[in-house]
PDB file of C-alpha atoms in Angstrom:
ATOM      1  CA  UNK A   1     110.447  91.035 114.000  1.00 46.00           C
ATOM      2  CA  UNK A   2     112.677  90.743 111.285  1.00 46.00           C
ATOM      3  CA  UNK A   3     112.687  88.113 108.044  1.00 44.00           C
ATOM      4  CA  UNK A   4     115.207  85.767 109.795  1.00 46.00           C
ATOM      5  CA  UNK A   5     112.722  85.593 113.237  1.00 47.00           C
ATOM      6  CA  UNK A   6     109.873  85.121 111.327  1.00 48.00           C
ATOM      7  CA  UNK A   7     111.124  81.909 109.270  1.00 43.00           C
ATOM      8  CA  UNK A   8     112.290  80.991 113.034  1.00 44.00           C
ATOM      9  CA  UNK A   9     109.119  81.762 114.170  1.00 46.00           C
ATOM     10  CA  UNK A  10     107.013  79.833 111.397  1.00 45.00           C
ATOM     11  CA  UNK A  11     109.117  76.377 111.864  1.00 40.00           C
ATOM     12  CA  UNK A  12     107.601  76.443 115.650  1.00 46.00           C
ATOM     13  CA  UNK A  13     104.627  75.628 113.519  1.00 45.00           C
ATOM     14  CA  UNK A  14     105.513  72.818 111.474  1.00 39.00           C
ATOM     15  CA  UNK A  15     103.167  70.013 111.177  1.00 41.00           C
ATOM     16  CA  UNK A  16     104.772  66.980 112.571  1.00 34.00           C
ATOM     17  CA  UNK A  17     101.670  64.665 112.772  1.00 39.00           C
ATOM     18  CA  UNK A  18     103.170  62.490 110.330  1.00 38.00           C
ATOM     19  CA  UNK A  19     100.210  63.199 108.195  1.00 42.00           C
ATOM     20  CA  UNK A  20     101.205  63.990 104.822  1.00 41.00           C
ATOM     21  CA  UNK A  21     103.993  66.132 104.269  1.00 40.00           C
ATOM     22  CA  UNK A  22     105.686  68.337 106.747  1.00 40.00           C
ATOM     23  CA  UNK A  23     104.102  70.979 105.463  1.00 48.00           C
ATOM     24  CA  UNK A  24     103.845  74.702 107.416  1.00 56.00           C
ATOM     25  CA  UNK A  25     100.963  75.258 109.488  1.00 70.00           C
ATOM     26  CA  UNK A  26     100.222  79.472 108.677  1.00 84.00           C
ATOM     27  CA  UNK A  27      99.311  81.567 111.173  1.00 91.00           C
ATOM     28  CA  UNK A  28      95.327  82.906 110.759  1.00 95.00           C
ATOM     29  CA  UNK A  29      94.462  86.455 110.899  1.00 96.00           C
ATOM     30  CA  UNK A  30      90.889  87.852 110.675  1.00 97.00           C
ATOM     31  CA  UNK A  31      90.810  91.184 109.424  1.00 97.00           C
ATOM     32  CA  UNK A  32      87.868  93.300 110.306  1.00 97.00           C
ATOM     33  CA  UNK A  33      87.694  96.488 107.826  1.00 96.00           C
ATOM     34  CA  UNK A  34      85.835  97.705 104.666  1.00 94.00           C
ATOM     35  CA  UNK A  35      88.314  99.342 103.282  1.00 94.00           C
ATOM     36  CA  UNK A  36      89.295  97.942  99.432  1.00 95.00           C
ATOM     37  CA  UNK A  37      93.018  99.954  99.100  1.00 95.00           C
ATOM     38  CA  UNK A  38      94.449  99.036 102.788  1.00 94.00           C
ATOM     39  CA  UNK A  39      92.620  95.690 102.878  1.00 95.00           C
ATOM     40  CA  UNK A  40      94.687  94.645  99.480  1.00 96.00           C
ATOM     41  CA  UNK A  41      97.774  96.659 101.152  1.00 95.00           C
ATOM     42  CA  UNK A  42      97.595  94.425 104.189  1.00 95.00           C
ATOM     43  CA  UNK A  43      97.048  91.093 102.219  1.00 95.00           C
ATOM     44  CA  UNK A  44     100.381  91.689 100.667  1.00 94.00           C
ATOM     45  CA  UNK A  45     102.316  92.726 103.529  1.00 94.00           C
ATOM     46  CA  UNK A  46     100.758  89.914 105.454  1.00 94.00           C
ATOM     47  CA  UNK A  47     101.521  86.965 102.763  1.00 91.00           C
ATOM     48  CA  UNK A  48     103.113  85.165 105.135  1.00 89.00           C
ATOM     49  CA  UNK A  49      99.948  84.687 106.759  1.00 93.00           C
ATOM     50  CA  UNK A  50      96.916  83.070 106.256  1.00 95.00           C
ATOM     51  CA  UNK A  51      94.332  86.143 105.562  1.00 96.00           C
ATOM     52  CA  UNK A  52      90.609  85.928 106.106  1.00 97.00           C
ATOM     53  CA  UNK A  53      88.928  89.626 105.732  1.00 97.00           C
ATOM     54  CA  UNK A  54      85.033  90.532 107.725  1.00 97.00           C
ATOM     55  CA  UNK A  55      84.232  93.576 106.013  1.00 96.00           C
ATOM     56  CA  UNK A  56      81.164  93.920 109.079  1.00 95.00           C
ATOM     57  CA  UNK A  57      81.169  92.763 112.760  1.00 94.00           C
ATOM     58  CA  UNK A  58      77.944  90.405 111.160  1.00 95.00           C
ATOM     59  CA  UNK A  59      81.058  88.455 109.096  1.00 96.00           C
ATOM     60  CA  UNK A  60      83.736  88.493 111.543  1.00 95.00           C
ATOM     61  CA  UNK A  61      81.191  87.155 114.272  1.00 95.00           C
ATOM     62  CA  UNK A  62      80.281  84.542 111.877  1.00 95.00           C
ATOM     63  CA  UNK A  63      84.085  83.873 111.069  1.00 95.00           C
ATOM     64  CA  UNK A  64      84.980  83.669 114.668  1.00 94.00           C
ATOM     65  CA  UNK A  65      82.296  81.065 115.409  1.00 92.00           C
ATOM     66  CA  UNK A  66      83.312  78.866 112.630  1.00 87.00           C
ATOM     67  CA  UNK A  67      87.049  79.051 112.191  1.00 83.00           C
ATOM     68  CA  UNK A  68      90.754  79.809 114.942  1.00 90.00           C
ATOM     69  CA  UNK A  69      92.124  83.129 114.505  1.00 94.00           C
ATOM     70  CA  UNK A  70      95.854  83.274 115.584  1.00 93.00           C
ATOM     71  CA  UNK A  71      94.958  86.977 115.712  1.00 95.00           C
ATOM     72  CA  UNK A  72      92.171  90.098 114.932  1.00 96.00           C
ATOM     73  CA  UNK A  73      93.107  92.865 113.251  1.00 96.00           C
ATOM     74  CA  UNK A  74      89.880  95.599 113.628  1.00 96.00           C
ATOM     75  CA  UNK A  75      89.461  98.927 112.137  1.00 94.00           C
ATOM     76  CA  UNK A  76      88.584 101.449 114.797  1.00 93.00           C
ATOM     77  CA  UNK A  77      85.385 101.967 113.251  1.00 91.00           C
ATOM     78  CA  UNK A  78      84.820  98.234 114.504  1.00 91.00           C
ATOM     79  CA  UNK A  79      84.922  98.819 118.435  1.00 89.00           C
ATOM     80  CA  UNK A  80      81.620  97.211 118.394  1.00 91.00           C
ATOM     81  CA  UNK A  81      82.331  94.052 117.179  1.00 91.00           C
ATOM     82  CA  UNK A  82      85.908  94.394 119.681  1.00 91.00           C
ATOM     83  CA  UNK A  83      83.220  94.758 122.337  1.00 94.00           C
ATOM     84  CA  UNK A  84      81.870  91.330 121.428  1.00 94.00           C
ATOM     85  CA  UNK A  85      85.160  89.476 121.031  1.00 92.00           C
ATOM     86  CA  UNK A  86      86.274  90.844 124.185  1.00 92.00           C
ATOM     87  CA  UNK A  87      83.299  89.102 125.797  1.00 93.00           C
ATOM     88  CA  UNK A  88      82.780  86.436 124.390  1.00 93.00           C
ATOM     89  CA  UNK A  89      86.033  85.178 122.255  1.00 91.00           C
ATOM     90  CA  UNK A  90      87.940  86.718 125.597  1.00 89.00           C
ATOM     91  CA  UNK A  91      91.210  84.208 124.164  1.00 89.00           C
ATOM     92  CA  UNK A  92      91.603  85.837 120.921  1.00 91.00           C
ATOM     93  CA  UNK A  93      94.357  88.804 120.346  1.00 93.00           C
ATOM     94  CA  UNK A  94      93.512  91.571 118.794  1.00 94.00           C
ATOM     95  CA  UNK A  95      94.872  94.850 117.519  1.00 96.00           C
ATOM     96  CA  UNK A  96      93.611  97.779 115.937  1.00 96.00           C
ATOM     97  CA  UNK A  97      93.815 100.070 113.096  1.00 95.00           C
ATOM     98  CA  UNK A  98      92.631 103.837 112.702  1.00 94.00           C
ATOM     99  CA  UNK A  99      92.972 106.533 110.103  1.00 93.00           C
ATOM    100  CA  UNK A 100      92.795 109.245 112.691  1.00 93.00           C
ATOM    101  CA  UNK A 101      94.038 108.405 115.735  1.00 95.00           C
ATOM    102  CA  UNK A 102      92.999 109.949 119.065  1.00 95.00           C
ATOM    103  CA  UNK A 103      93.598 109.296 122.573  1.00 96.00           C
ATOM    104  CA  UNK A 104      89.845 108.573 123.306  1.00 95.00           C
ATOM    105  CA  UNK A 105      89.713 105.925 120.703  1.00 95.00           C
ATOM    106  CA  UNK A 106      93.434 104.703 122.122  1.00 96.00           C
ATOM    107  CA  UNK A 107      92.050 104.596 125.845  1.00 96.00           C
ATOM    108  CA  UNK A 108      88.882 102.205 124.056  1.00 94.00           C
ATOM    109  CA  UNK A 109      90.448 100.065 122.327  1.00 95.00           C
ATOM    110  CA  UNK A 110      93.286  99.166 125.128  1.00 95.00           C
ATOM    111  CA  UNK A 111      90.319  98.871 127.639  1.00 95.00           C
ATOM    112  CA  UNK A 112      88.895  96.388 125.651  1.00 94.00           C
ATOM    113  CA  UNK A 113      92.008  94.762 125.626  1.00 94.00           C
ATOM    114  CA  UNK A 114      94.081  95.605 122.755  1.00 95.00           C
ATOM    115  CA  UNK A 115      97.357  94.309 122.083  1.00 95.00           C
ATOM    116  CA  UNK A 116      98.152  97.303 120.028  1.00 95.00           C
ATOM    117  CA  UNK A 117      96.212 100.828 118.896  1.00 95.00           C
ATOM    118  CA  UNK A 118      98.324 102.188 115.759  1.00 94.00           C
ATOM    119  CA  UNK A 119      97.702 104.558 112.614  1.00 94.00           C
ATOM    120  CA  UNK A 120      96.751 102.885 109.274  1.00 92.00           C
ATOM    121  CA  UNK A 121      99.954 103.513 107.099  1.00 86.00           C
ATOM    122  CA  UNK A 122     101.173 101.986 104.073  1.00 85.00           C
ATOM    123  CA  UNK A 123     104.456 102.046 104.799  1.00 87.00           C
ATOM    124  CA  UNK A 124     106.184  98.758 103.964  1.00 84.00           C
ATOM    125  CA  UNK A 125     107.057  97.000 106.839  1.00 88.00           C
ATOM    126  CA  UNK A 126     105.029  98.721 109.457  1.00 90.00           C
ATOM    127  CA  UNK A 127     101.943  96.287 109.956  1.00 92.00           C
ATOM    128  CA  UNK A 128     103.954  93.277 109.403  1.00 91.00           C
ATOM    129  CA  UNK A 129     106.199  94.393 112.443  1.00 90.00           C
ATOM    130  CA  UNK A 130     102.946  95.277 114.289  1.00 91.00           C
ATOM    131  CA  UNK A 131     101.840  92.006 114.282  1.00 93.00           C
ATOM    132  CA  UNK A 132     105.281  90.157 114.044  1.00 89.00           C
ATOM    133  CA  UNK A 133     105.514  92.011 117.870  1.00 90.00           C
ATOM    134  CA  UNK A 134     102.027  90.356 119.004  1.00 91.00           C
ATOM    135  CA  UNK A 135     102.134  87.412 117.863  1.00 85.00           C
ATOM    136  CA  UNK A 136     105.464  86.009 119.156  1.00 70.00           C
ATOM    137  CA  UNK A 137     103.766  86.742 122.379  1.00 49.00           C
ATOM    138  CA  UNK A 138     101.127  84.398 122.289  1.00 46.00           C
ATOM    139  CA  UNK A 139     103.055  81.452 121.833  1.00 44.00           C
ATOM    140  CA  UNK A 140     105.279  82.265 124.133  1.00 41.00           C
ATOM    141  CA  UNK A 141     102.111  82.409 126.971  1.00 43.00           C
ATOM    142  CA  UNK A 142     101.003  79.078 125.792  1.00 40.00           C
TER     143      UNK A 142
END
């Protein structure tokens, strides 16, 4: 999804309640990783977002009980906590991240209902349009 589709995107979620001022409802993501360098890489390219980061499945259970994700992003090294959501938060998208991808791991996460299985990069661009693909999605179902 490019810039322009995004702003599009974003003004679906406007809050017209009348409370306040119209102000821009941000999408939540939950970010389940450990990793310092691509957690602060994924922050930035995710600004547009509303970023809440689980560096255990402990956390991100917690964070899932209390608070709406509009998506999960999971290391691969997480598959136990995507075990979880997939039972119990069954609702919630999710996609995940590895450092060395394999088809084993691929085959996993997809069974568990992944969105989308993709190599940790820090490429600009790349995980924004990762989740810019899955997200449209959603709100389209609803």
């Amino acid at each position: 999804m490019r810039l322009e589709q995004l702003c599009s995107f974003k003004f679906q979620h406007l809050d017209w309640s009348g409370k306040g001022s119209h102000a821009m409802k941000k999408l939540r993501i939950l970010i389940i990783d450990s990793e310092p360098r691509w957690i602060d890489f994924a922050k930035n390219e995710l600004s547009p977002f509303e970023i809440v980061v689980a560096p255990d499945t402990k956390t991100a259970l917690a964070e899932l009980e209390d608070d709406q994700f509009d998506l999960v992003i999971a290391s691969s090294r997480r598959l136990d906590a995507l075990e979880i959501i997939a039972r119990e938060y069954s609702d919630k998208l999710f996609i995940v991240t590895t450092v060395h991808p394999t088809t084993q791991e691929a085959l996993a996460a997809y069974r568990l209902g992944a969105m989308r299985y993709f190599p940790k990069s820090f490429r600009q661009q790349d995980l924004l349009n990762h989740v810019s693909e899955v997200i449209p999605a959603s709100v389209n179902a609803q």
